[in-house]
Structures are given as C-alpha cells and as structure tokens.
Short mmCIF file of C-alpha atoms in Angstrom, two decimals:
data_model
loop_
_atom_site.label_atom_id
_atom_site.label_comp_id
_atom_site.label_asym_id
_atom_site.label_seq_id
_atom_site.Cartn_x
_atom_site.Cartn_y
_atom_site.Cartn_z
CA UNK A 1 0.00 0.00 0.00
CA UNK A 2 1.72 3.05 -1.44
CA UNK A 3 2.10 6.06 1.84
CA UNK A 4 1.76 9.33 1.21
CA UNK A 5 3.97 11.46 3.61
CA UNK A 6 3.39 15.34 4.31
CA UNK A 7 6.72 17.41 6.04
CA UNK A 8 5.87 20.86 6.92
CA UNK A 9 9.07 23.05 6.28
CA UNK A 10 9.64 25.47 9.39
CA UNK A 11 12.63 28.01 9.82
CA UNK A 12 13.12 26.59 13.05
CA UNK A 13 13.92 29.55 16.29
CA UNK A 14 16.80 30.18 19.16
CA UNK A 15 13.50 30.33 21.26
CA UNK A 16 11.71 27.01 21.22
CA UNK A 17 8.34 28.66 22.51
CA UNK A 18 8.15 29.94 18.75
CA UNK A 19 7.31 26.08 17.24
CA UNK A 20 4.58 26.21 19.82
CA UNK A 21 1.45 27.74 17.23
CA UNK A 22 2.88 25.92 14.51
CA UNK A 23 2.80 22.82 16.47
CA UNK A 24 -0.56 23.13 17.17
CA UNK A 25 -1.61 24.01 13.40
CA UNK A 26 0.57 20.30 12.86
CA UNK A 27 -2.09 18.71 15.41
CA UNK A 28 -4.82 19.65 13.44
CA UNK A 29 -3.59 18.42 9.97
CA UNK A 30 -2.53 14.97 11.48
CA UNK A 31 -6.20 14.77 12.96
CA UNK A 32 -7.63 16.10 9.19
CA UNK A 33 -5.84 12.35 8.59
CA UNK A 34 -5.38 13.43 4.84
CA UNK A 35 -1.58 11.90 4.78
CA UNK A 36 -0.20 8.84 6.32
CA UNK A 37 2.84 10.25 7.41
CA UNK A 38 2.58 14.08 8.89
CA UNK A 39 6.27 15.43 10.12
CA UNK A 40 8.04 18.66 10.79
CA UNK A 41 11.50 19.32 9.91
CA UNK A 42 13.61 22.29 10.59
CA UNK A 43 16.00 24.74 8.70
CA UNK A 44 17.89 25.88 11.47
CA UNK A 45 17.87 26.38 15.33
CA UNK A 46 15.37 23.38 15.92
CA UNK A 47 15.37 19.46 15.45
CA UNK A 48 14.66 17.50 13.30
CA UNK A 49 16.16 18.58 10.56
CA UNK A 50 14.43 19.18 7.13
CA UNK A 51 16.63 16.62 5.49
CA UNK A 52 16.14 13.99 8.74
CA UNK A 53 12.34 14.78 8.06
CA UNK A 54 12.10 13.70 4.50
CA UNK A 55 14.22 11.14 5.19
CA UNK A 56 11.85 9.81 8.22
CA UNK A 57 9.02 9.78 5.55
CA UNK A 58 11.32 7.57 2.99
CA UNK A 59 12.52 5.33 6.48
CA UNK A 60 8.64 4.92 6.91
CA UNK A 61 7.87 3.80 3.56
CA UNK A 62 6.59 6.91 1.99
CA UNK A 63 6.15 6.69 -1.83
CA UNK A 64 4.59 10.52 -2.06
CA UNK A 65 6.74 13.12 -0.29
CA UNK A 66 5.28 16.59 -0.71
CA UNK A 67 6.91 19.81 1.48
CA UNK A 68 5.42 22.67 2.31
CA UNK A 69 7.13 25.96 3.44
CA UNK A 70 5.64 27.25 6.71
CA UNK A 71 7.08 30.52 5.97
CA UNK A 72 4.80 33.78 5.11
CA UNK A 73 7.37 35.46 2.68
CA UNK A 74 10.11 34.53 -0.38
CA UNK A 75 13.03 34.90 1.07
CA UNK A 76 15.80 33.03 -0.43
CA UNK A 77 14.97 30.00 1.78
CA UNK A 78 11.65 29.72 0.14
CA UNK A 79 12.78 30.19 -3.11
CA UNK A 80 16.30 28.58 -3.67
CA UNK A 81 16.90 26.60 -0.07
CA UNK A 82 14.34 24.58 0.10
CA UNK A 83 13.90 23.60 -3.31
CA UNK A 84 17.56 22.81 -3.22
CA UNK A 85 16.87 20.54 -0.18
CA UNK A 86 14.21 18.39 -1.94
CA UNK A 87 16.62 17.98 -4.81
CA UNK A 88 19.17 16.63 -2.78
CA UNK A 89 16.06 14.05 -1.00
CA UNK A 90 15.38 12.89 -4.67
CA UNK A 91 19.00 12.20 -5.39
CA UNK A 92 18.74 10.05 -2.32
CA UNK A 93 16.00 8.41 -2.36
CA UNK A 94 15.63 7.95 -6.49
CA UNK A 95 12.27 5.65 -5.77
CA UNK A 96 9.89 8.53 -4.33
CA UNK A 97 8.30 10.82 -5.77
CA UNK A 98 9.33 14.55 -4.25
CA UNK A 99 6.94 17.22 -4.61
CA UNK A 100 6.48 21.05 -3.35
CA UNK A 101 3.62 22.97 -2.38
CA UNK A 102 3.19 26.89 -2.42
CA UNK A 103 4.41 28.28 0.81
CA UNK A 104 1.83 29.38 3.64
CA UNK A 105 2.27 32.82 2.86
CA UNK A 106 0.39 32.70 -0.58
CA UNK A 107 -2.51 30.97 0.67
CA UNK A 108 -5.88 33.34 0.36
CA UNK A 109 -6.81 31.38 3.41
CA UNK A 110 -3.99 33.36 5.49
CA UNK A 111 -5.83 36.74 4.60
CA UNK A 112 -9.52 35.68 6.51
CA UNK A 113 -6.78 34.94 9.64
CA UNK A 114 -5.93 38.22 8.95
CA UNK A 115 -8.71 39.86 8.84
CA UNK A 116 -10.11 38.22 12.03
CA UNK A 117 -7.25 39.09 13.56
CA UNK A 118 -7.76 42.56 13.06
CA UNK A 119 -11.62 42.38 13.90
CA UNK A 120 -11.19 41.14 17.20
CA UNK A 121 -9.20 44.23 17.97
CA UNK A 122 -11.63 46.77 16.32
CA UNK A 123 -14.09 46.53 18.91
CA UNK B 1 -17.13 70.80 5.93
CA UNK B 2 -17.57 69.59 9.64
CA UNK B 3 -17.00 72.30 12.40
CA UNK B 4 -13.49 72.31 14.00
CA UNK B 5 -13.06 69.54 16.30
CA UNK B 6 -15.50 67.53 14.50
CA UNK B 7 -14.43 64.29 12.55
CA UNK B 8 -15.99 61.50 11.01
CA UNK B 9 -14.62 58.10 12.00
CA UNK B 10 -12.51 56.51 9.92
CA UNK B 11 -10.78 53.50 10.19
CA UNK B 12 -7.55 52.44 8.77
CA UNK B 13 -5.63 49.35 8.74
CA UNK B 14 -1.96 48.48 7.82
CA UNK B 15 -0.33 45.69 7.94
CA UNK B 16 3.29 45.56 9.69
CA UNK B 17 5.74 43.49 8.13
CA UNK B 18 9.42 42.78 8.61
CA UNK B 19 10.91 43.99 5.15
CA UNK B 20 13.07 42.31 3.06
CA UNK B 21 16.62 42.59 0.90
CA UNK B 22 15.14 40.11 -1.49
CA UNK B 23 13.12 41.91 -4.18
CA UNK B 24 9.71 40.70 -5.13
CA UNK B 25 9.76 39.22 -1.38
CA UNK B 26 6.60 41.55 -0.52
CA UNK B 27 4.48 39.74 -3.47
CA UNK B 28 2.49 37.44 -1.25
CA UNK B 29 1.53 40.13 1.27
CA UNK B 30 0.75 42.81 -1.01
CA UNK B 31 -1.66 40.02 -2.51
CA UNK B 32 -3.17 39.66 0.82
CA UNK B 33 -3.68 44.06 1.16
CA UNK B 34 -5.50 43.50 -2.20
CA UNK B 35 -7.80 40.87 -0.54
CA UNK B 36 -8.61 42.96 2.42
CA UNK B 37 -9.44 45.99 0.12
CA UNK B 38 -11.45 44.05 -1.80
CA UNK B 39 -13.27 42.85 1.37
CA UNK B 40 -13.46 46.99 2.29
CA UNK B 41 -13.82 46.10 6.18
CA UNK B 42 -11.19 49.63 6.12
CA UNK B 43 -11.69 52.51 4.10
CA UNK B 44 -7.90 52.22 3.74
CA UNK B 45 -5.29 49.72 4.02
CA UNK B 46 -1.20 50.10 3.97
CA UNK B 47 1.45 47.96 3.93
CA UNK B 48 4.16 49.67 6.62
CA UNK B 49 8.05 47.88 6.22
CA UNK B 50 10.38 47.93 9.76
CA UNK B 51 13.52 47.62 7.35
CA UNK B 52 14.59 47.51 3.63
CA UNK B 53 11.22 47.70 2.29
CA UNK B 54 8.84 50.26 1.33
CA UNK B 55 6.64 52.12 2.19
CA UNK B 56 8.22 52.24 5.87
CA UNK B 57 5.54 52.27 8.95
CA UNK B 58 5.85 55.83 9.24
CA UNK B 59 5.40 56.60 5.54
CA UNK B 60 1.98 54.43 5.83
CA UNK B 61 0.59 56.18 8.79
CA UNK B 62 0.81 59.59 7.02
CA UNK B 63 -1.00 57.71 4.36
CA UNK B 64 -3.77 57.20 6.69
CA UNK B 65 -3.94 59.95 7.99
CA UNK B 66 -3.83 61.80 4.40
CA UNK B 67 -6.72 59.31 3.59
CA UNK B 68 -8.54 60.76 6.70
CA UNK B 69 -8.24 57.83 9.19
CA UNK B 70 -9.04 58.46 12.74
CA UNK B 71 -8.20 55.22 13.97
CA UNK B 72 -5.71 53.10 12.71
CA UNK B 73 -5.43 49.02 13.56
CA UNK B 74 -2.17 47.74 13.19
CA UNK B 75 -1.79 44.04 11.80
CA UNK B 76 1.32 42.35 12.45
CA UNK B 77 1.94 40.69 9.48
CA UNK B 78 4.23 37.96 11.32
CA UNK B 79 3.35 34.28 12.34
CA UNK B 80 4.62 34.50 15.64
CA UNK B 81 4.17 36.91 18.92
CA UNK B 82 7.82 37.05 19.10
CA UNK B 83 11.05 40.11 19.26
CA UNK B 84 9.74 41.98 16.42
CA UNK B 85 5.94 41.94 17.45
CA UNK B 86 5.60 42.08 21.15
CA UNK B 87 9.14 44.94 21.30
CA UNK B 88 9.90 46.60 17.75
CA UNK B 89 6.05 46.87 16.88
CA UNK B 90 4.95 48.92 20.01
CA UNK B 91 8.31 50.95 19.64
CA UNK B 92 7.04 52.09 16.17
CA UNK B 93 3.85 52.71 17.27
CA UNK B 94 5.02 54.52 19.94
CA UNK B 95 7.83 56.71 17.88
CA UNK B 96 4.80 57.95 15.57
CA UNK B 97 1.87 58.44 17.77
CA UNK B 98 3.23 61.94 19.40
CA UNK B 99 2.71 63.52 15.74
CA UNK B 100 -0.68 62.44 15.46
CA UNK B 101 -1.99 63.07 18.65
CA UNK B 102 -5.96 63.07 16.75
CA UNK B 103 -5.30 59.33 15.54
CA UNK B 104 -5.77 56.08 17.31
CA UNK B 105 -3.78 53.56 17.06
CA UNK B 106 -4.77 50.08 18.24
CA UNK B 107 -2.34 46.82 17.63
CA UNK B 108 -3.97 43.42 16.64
CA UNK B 109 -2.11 40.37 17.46
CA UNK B 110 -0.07 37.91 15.35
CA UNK B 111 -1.47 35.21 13.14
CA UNK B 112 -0.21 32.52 16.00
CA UNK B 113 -2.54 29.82 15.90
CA UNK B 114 -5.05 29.04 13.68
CA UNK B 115 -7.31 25.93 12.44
CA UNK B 116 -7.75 27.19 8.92
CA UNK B 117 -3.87 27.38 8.71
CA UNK B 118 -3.91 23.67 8.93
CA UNK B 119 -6.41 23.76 5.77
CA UNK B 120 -4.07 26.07 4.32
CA UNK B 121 -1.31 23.62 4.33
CA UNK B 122 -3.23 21.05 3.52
CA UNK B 123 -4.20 22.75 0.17
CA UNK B 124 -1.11 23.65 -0.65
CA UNK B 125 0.01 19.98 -0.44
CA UNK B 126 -2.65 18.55 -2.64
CA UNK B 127 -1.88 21.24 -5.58
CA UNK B 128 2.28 20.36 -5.38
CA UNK B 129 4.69 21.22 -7.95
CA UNK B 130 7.33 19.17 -9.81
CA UNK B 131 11.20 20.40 -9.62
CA UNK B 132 10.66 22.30 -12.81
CA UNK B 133 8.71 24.79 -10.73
CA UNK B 134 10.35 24.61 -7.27
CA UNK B 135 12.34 28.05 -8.19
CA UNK B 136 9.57 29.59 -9.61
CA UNK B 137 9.56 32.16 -6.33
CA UNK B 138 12.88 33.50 -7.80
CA UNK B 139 11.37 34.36 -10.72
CA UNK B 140 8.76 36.16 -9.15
CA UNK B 141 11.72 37.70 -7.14
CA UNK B 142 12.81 39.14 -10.40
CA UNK B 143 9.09 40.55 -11.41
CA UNK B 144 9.78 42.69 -8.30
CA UNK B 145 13.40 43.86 -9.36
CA UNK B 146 14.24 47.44 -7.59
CA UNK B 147 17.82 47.19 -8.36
CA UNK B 148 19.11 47.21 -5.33
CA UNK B 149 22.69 45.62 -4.92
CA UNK B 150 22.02 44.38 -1.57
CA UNK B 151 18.85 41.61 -2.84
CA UNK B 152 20.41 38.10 -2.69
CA UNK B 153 19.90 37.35 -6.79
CA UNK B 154 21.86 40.73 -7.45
CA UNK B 155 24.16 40.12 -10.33
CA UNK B 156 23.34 36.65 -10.27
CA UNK B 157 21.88 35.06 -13.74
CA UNK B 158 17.78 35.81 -11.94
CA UNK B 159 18.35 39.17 -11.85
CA UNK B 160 16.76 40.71 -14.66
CA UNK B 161 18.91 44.29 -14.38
CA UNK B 162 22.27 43.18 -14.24
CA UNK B 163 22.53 39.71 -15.91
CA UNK B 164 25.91 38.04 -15.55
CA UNK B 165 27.92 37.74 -19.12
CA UNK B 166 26.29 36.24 -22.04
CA UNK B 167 23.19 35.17 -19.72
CA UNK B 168 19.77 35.65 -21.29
CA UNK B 169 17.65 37.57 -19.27
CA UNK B 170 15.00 35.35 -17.61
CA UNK B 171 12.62 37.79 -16.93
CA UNK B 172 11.91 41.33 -18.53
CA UNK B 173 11.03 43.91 -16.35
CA UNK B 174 8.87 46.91 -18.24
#
C-alpha cells in the first residue's frame, strides 16, 4: 500500500516557545488524517532537521513526499533553499516521488486569519 | 465641511511586516492588502516595512492619515508573537503616535494559531509542484526587481537588471 507522507518546512527559532502555534496548526492536519505520514523538519535552530524529516518519511515507507514551506514570505529560503533541499532528498531516495507545495504565505486562506485578527481588535 | 473639532470616523488598517533585501519578497503580502481591500472592512489599508522595504511604517501612517483615518489598527503581518511583534512593533507605534496626537492607534495580534492554517497547508500539499517549478519564487523575485545591490539574486543570472555575461535575461522587467 503506497504512503503518502506530508513534512511541513519550518525556519526553526533560538526560542523554542516559537514552534509552539505551529505545532498546534501540525495537530490539526494529522487529525484532518489526509496523509499517512505528517512530520516537521527544521532549517535551522530546531530538530529535526528538514533533510532527517524527509528522510523519516522515505525510512517509513513513503512513496509521495510533498513539502510545504511554513514561511509567510520569499526569502531566499523559500525560493532557492528549500527547493535545493528536496533535490538533494530525490538524489537520495531515487524511488519517491518529491513534490512542493506553495508556501503558507500565498494561501488566500492566510488573509480571513488576517482579517479576524484585526476584527477582534476593532471593537 | 464639519465644524473644528468635529471628525468622522474613519478606520484604517496596515499591515506591519518585517521587510526584506530580497526583491519581489513583498508579493504574497501585497496580494493579501488587495484581498482585504477588496473585502473593504477599512476605508484604507497600507502595507508599513520595519527595514529595507517600502513604504516604511511611518510613511503608511501619514497615508492614513492623508486618507482621513481616525483610527488606525495595526496588523502584524508575522506568524509568531515574538522580538519583532511584542518589542519593535509597540516601539514604532510609539515613535509615531506623538505627531498624530488626533489618531488612534490600536495593535492586533499575530497570526499565531489558527485551524484554517492547517487547511491552508493542507491545500497547498494537494496542488504540489514538480522540480521544474520549485524556483519559480525566484522568478517572481525578479518581477519585483528594484535594483538594489544588496537583494540576494543581485548580479546573479535571476536578476533581470544586471545579468551576468552572455546570460539571457530570464525575466523582462517593463
């Protein structure tokens, strides 16, 4: 039975408190149970890593890797480390199939947070 | 024309964001000020940059205030509660208020936690792209070329202004 693995991209913080929303939004999509394998991995500060996360999916029997950038802008990370990340997976691991979604940031969904967030303070 | 002392309530919203070196960086949250004009909760909305970006936070709340705002919610524009939100936002807010002493200001909190992030994610993951597109954000980085020799791709063969040698030019900027 072919897995399909999800790994949520995170820049990863000196302060570990940071991971703490994010956490919970990874809670929620394991609990959506749209992907056999849910993991996080990290670009810096935090563990694991991004490439120990992809790898975890492969380790688990993954056959569909897709990453997603938990990131609200294009920095360079976004647009050149990560990407160059997931090429290095598929030179690893030949037999999955690697893919990338858009990163957080460009979702429409992000502007109704938004604009909730700025309602509640509006009184 | 009210009487003196008399003003119609306006409200305003901007949205605070870090800034960026990287040109075109600002696409996905100018996208999102579109959205929330196009919802018109706020007769106006700004984007205000802390660093390298523009308009700066001060440049957006004379915006407002041109537009006639009399209140002005600011959105951090930042997925965490963390340095730049809970100290360098109320230091900006503070270093402007004094010169608009009719305007006020009120400061909504970061995205944080959210359900429909999850959805978001989950999306994103069921429309994925193939290594050809992977890089596309660098591309978009070049739509948003302002020639600045301090953006990352500078000089480098996605920069449509200064293309290395005998590179072809992968995107053309007006």
């Amino acid at each position: 039975m072919p897995k399909t693995a999800l790994v949520v991209m995170v820049h990863g913080s000196p302060r570990p408190a940071s991971n703490k929303e994010m956490f919970r939004v990874v809670d929620v999509i394991k609990a959506r149970q749209a992907f056999d394998i849910v993991e996080v991995g990290f670009m810096e500060c935090n563990e694991p890593t991004i490439k120990d996360a992809l790898d975890s999916c492969a380790a688990q029997g993954a056959s569909d890797v897709t990453a997603v950038p938990y990131f609200l802008h294009t920095g360079t990370h976004v647009a050149d480390d990560l990407p160059t990340l997931l090429d290095e997976a598929q030179a690893r691991h030949p037999n999955i199939k690697f893919s990338m979604g858009r990163y957080l940031g460009a979702s429409e969904t992000v502007t109704e947070v938004l604009a909730d967030r700025a309602a509640a303070v509006r009184g | 024309m009210l009487p003196e002392g008399y003003h119609i309530a306006m409200d305003a919203l901007i949205l605070f964001s870090h800034g960026s070196l990287l040109c075109g960086a600002g696409e996905a949250l100018e996208a999102h000020a579109g959205r929330l004009r196009r919802r018109g909760d706020y007769s106006v909305v700004e984007i205000g940059y802390m660093n390298y970006s523009v308009p700066t936070f001060p440049e957006a709340v004379a915006r407002c205030k041109d537009a006639g705002a009399t209140r002005i919610v600011v959105l951090p524009f930042f997925l965490v509660p963390g340095y730049f939100v809970s100290k360098s936002l109320p230091e900006h807010v503070d270093a402007v208020r004094p010169h608009y002493p009719q305007i006020e200001f009120v400061i909504a909190d970061a995205i944080g936690f959210d359900e429909r992030l999850a959805d978001a994610l989950i999306e994103s993951a069921n429309h994925p792209l193939g290594p050809d597109a992977w890089r596309d954000d660098l591309t978009a980085a070049a739509r948003g070329c302002r020639a600045n020799p301090e953006c990352p791709l500078y000089a480098t063969p996605s920069c449509p202004r200064v293309p290395e040698p005998g590179t072809p030019v992968r995107i053309a900027v007006e």
